[in-house]
Amino acid sequence: MQAIFDSISTQLGLASGEVRRLFHGRGRCYPGYEQLIIDLLPPVVIIRLFSEHPPELVEQLKAFFLQLDSGIKPDLLVVQHRYRREACIEVLWNNRGVDPEQLLQVSELGLKYSVRPLKNQNSGLFLDMREGRRWVKQNSQGKRVLNLFAYTCGFSVAAMAGGADSVVNLDMSRGALNTGRENHRLNQLSLDRVKFLGHDLFRSWGKLKREGPYDLVIIDPPSFQRGSFVASSDYRKVLRRLPELTTESGEVLLCLNSPELGSDFLQQLVKDCCPEFIYSERIANPDDFPDREPEQALKVLLFKKAV
């Protein structure tokens, strides 16, 4: 338990009021706690259990958070039992009557995002993609950006905040794109140069080409979503289109979160499908997501068109 407490204390000290993973057992760096993660989405802390654990674990975590100083103690502490079908939410304490199901506004890298902390699969912001969004924010000045599988448009917010000339967001979920619009408004970013296309990517190549060409293409698909996208077979269909979508000096940020597929999978696909793009670098994952096997964790790879 001390290792868990040490991780929480360290990450709380680094959070500065922003979202943060406080404990990442899924990275297999803490034997016995592989099915435990703890997220901070101020003012909420969520303990997520992916398998049944002894009740003493939850009680010890509750006692730890209760003794924190008022400046960093969360207003709401919740356990989400992800392995249960019913009664999966357990509120440990609620200091200010916070609604566990409410839409929250949280901050990351100085930008604001709308999230639903207790939504079962995706809260609205993937915390492990922080360094990817940081890179986009720092490298989008004056660029025309295409954001594929945009979800709630976190990359678009980062790009526009970094001075992008324009962004085209595409995702099949119109609800997610609506949240994306709100994320831009939260950050007082004009929507005049941002487009939101609620389309099936594989039926939209013509429209995307007409909107281009793009200086930066971001591809962050689900690794496996039946009826939508399966990385092992569908990623190559996207990469084959990159040459016609990008400028002569275009860049591509490829993302993949599949334990079964490593960075070599993406690099080989690029060589096979669009060899004019040359591997440049891998964006490091956030330090609050330690992983014993980095190739099983999130991969974010940058490729640049050979000039």
Coordinates of C-alpha atoms in Angstrom, one line a residue:
M1 CA 0.0 0.0 0.0
Q2 CA 2.8 2.4 0.7
A3 CA 3.8 2.4 -3.0
I4 CA 0.2 3.5 -3.8
F5 CA 0.3 6.2 -1.2
D6 CA 3.6 7.5 -2.5
S7 CA 2.4 7.6 -6.1
I8 CA -0.8 9.5 -5.0
S9 CA 1.3 12.0 -3.0
T10 CA 3.7 12.6 -5.8
Q11 CA 1.1 13.1 -8.5
L12 CA -1.1 15.4 -6.3
G13 CA 2.0 17.6 -5.8
L14 CA 2.4 17.8 -9.6
A15 CA -1.2 18.3 -10.5
S16 CA -1.5 22.0 -9.7
G17 CA -5.3 21.8 -10.0
E18 CA -5.3 20.0 -13.3
V19 CA -6.3 16.4 -14.3
R20 CA -3.8 13.7 -13.4
R21 CA -3.6 10.0 -13.0
L22 CA -2.7 9.5 -9.3
F23 CA -2.0 5.7 -9.5
H24 CA -1.6 3.6 -12.6
G25 CA -1.7 -0.1 -11.8
R26 CA -2.5 -1.1 -15.3
G27 CA 1.1 -0.5 -16.3
R28 CA 2.2 -3.5 -14.3
C29 CA 4.8 -1.6 -12.3
Y30 CA 3.0 -2.4 -9.0
P31 CA 2.6 -6.2 -8.6
G32 CA -0.8 -7.1 -7.1
Y33 CA -2.4 -3.9 -8.1
E34 CA -2.7 -4.3 -11.9
Q35 CA -6.5 -3.9 -11.8
L36 CA -6.4 -0.5 -9.9
I37 CA -6.2 3.0 -11.2
I38 CA -6.9 6.3 -9.5
D39 CA -7.8 9.5 -11.4
L40 CA -8.0 13.1 -10.3
L41 CA -10.5 15.2 -12.2
P42 CA -10.7 18.1 -9.8
P43 CA -12.6 18.3 -7.6
V44 CA -13.3 14.6 -8.0
V45 CA -11.1 11.6 -7.3
I46 CA -12.2 8.2 -8.8
I47 CA -10.9 4.9 -7.7
R48 CA -11.4 2.4 -10.5
L49 CA -11.3 -1.3 -9.8
F50 CA -11.3 -3.7 -12.8
S51 CA -11.6 -6.8 -10.5
E52 CA -12.8 -7.5 -7.0
H53 CA -10.4 -6.4 -4.3
P54 CA -10.4 -6.8 -0.5
P55 CA -12.7 -4.2 1.2
E56 CA -9.6 -3.2 3.3
L57 CA -8.0 -1.6 0.2
V58 CA -10.9 0.8 -0.3
E59 CA -11.0 1.7 3.4
Q60 CA -7.2 2.4 3.5
L61 CA -7.5 4.6 0.4
K62 CA -10.4 6.5 2.0
A63 CA -8.5 7.0 5.2
F64 CA -5.5 8.3 3.1
F65 CA -7.6 10.9 1.2
L66 CA -9.4 12.0 4.3
Q67 CA -6.2 13.0 6.1
L68 CA -5.1 15.2 3.2
D69 CA -4.8 19.0 3.7
S70 CA -7.9 20.9 2.7
G71 CA -6.1 22.5 -0.3
I72 CA -5.7 19.2 -2.1
K73 CA -8.4 17.0 -0.5
P74 CA -11.1 16.2 -3.2
D75 CA -14.7 17.3 -2.7
L76 CA -15.9 13.9 -4.0
L77 CA -14.3 10.5 -3.6
V78 CA -15.9 7.7 -5.6
V79 CA -15.2 4.0 -6.3
Q80 CA -16.1 2.7 -9.7
H81 CA -16.4 -1.1 -9.7
R82 CA -15.9 -1.7 -13.4
Y83 CA -16.3 -5.5 -13.0
R84 CA -19.9 -5.2 -11.8
R85 CA -23.0 -4.9 -14.0
E86 CA -25.0 -3.3 -11.2
A87 CA -24.3 -1.1 -8.2
C88 CA -21.0 -0.2 -9.7
I89 CA -20.7 3.3 -8.2
E90 CA -19.8 3.7 -4.5
V91 CA -19.6 7.2 -3.1
L92 CA -17.1 7.2 -0.2
W93 CA -17.6 10.8 0.7
N94 CA -19.1 14.0 -0.8
N95 CA -18.1 17.2 1.0
R96 CA -20.0 19.7 -1.1
G97 CA -22.9 17.8 -2.5
V98 CA -21.2 17.3 -5.9
D99 CA -23.4 15.4 -8.3
P100 CA -21.3 12.3 -9.3
E101 CA -23.0 12.2 -12.7
Q102 CA -22.6 15.9 -13.5
L103 CA -20.7 17.4 -16.4
L104 CA -17.4 18.9 -15.1
Q105 CA -15.0 21.4 -16.5
V106 CA -11.4 20.4 -15.9
S107 CA -8.1 21.8 -16.9
E108 CA -5.1 20.3 -18.7
L109 CA -2.0 22.3 -19.8
G110 CA -3.9 25.5 -19.2
L111 CA -6.9 24.4 -21.4
K112 CA -10.4 23.5 -20.3
Y113 CA -12.4 20.4 -21.2
S114 CA -15.9 19.1 -20.4
V115 CA -15.9 15.6 -18.9
R116 CA -18.2 13.1 -17.3
P117 CA -15.9 11.5 -14.8
L118 CA -18.1 8.4 -14.1
K119 CA -19.0 7.6 -17.7
N120 CA -18.2 3.9 -18.0
Q121 CA -15.8 3.9 -20.8
N122 CA -14.6 7.3 -21.8
S123 CA -15.0 10.4 -19.6
G124 CA -14.4 12.8 -22.5
L125 CA -10.6 13.2 -22.2
F126 CA -8.0 10.4 -22.5
L127 CA -5.5 11.4 -19.8
D128 CA -2.7 9.3 -21.2
M129 CA -2.7 11.5 -24.4
R130 CA -1.6 14.6 -22.5
E131 CA 1.9 14.7 -24.1
G132 CA 0.4 14.2 -27.6
R133 CA -1.8 17.3 -27.0
R134 CA 1.1 19.2 -25.7
W135 CA 3.1 18.4 -28.8
V136 CA 0.2 19.5 -31.1
K137 CA -0.2 22.7 -29.1
Q138 CA 3.5 23.5 -29.5
N139 CA 3.7 22.5 -33.2
S140 CA 0.6 23.8 -34.9
Q141 CA 1.4 27.5 -35.5
G142 CA 0.0 28.5 -38.9
K143 CA -0.9 24.9 -39.9
R144 CA -3.9 23.4 -41.5
V145 CA -4.8 20.4 -39.4
L146 CA -6.9 17.3 -40.0
N147 CA -8.1 15.5 -36.8
L148 CA -9.4 12.0 -37.6
F149 CA -11.4 10.0 -35.0
A150 CA -11.7 13.4 -33.3
Y151 CA -13.9 12.2 -30.4
T152 CA -14.4 15.4 -28.2
C153 CA -11.8 17.3 -30.2
G154 CA -9.0 17.6 -27.6
F155 CA -6.4 17.7 -30.3
S156 CA -8.3 20.4 -32.1
V157 CA -8.5 22.6 -29.0
A158 CA -4.7 22.1 -28.5
A159 CA -4.0 23.0 -32.2
M160 CA -6.2 26.1 -32.2
A161 CA -4.7 27.2 -28.9
G162 CA -1.3 26.7 -30.5
G163 CA -2.1 29.0 -33.4
A164 CA -3.3 26.6 -36.1
D165 CA -4.7 28.2 -39.2
S166 CA -7.7 25.8 -39.3
V167 CA -8.8 22.3 -38.1
V168 CA -11.1 19.8 -39.6
N169 CA -12.5 17.3 -37.1
L170 CA -14.1 14.1 -38.2
D171 CA -15.9 11.5 -36.0
M172 CA -18.9 9.3 -36.4
S173 CA -20.3 10.4 -33.0
R174 CA -22.2 13.7 -33.4
G175 CA -22.6 13.8 -29.7
A176 CA -18.9 13.7 -29.1
L177 CA -18.4 16.4 -31.7
N178 CA -21.0 18.6 -29.9
T179 CA -18.9 18.3 -26.8
G180 CA -15.9 19.2 -29.0
R181 CA -17.7 22.4 -30.0
E182 CA -18.2 23.2 -26.3
N183 CA -14.6 22.5 -25.5
H184 CA -13.6 25.2 -28.1
R185 CA -16.1 27.7 -26.6
L186 CA -14.8 27.0 -23.1
N187 CA -11.4 28.1 -24.2
Q188 CA -12.8 31.1 -26.1
L189 CA -11.5 29.7 -29.4
S190 CA -13.3 30.9 -32.5
L191 CA -15.2 28.3 -34.4
D192 CA -14.9 30.2 -37.7
R193 CA -11.9 28.1 -38.8
V194 CA -12.9 24.8 -37.2
K195 CA -15.1 22.2 -38.9
F196 CA -16.9 19.3 -37.3
L197 CA -17.8 16.5 -39.6
G198 CA -20.0 13.7 -38.2
H199 CA -19.2 11.2 -40.9
D200 CA -18.0 7.7 -41.5
L201 CA -14.3 8.2 -42.4
F202 CA -14.3 5.5 -45.1
R203 CA -17.1 7.2 -47.0
S204 CA -15.6 10.7 -46.7
W205 CA -12.3 10.7 -48.5
G206 CA -13.6 13.0 -51.3
K207 CA -14.8 15.7 -48.8
L208 CA -11.6 15.5 -46.8
K209 CA -9.5 15.9 -49.9
R210 CA -11.5 19.0 -51.0
E211 CA -11.0 20.6 -47.5
G212 CA -7.2 19.9 -47.7
P213 CA -4.4 19.6 -48.2
Y214 CA -3.2 19.5 -44.6
D215 CA 0.1 20.3 -43.0
L216 CA -0.6 18.0 -40.1
V217 CA -2.9 14.9 -39.9
I218 CA -3.7 13.4 -36.5
I219 CA -4.9 9.8 -36.5
D220 CA -6.1 8.5 -33.1
P221 CA -8.5 5.6 -33.7
P222 CA -10.0 3.1 -31.4
S223 CA -7.9 -0.1 -31.4
F224 CA -10.9 -2.3 -31.7
Q225 CA -14.5 -1.1 -32.2
R226 CA -16.7 -3.6 -34.0
G227 CA -18.4 -2.1 -37.0
S228 CA -16.3 1.0 -36.9
F229 CA -12.5 0.4 -36.8
V230 CA -10.2 -2.5 -36.2
A231 CA -6.6 -1.3 -36.1
S232 CA -5.0 -4.6 -37.3
S233 CA -6.9 -4.4 -40.6
D234 CA -8.3 -0.9 -41.0
Y235 CA -5.3 1.3 -40.2
R236 CA -3.7 0.6 -43.5
K237 CA -6.8 1.8 -45.3
V238 CA -6.3 5.3 -43.8
L239 CA -2.5 5.4 -44.3
R240 CA -2.9 4.7 -48.1
R241 CA -4.8 8.0 -48.3
L242 CA -2.2 10.2 -46.6
P243 CA -0.2 11.2 -49.7
E244 CA -3.2 12.8 -51.4
L245 CA -4.4 14.5 -48.2
T246 CA -1.1 16.2 -47.1
T247 CA 1.1 19.1 -48.3
E248 CA 4.6 18.5 -49.7
S249 CA 6.0 19.0 -46.1
G250 CA 3.1 17.3 -44.3
E251 CA 3.4 15.6 -41.0
V252 CA 1.4 12.8 -39.5
L253 CA 0.9 11.9 -35.9
L254 CA -0.2 8.3 -35.6
C255 CA -1.6 7.0 -32.3
L256 CA -2.3 3.4 -31.2
N257 CA -3.4 2.1 -27.8
S258 CA -3.3 -1.7 -28.3
P259 CA -1.3 -4.0 -26.1
E260 CA -1.1 -6.5 -28.9
L261 CA 0.3 -4.1 -31.6
G262 CA 3.6 -2.3 -31.0
S263 CA 5.2 0.7 -32.6
D264 CA 6.8 -1.6 -35.2
F265 CA 3.3 -2.3 -36.5
L266 CA 2.8 1.3 -37.4
Q267 CA 6.3 1.8 -38.8
Q268 CA 5.9 -1.2 -41.1
L269 CA 2.4 0.0 -42.2
V270 CA 3.9 3.4 -43.1
K271 CA 6.7 1.8 -45.1
D272 CA 4.1 -0.4 -47.0
C273 CA 1.4 2.2 -47.6
C274 CA 3.1 5.6 -47.8
P275 CA 6.8 5.2 -47.9
E276 CA 7.3 8.9 -48.6
F277 CA 6.7 9.5 -44.9
I278 CA 9.8 9.0 -42.7
Y279 CA 9.7 8.2 -39.0
S280 CA 10.8 11.2 -36.9
E281 CA 10.1 10.5 -33.2
R282 CA 7.9 8.8 -30.6
I283 CA 6.1 11.2 -28.2
A284 CA 6.8 10.1 -24.7
N285 CA 3.9 9.0 -22.6
P286 CA 3.1 11.1 -19.4
D287 CA 5.1 10.3 -16.3
D288 CA 1.9 9.5 -14.4
F289 CA 1.4 6.5 -16.7
P290 CA 4.4 4.3 -16.0
D291 CA 4.5 1.0 -17.9
R292 CA 6.8 -2.0 -17.5
E293 CA 6.3 -2.8 -21.2
P294 CA 6.2 0.5 -23.2
E295 CA 5.3 -1.3 -26.4
Q296 CA 2.0 -2.5 -24.7
A297 CA 1.1 1.0 -23.7
L298 CA 0.0 4.0 -25.8
K299 CA 2.1 4.6 -28.9
V300 CA 2.2 8.1 -30.4
L301 CA 4.6 8.3 -33.4
L302 CA 5.5 11.3 -35.6
F303 CA 6.2 10.9 -39.3
K304 CA 7.3 13.6 -41.8
K305 CA 7.1 13.7 -45.5
A306 CA 10.5 13.4 -47.1
V307 CA 11.3 16.7 -48.9

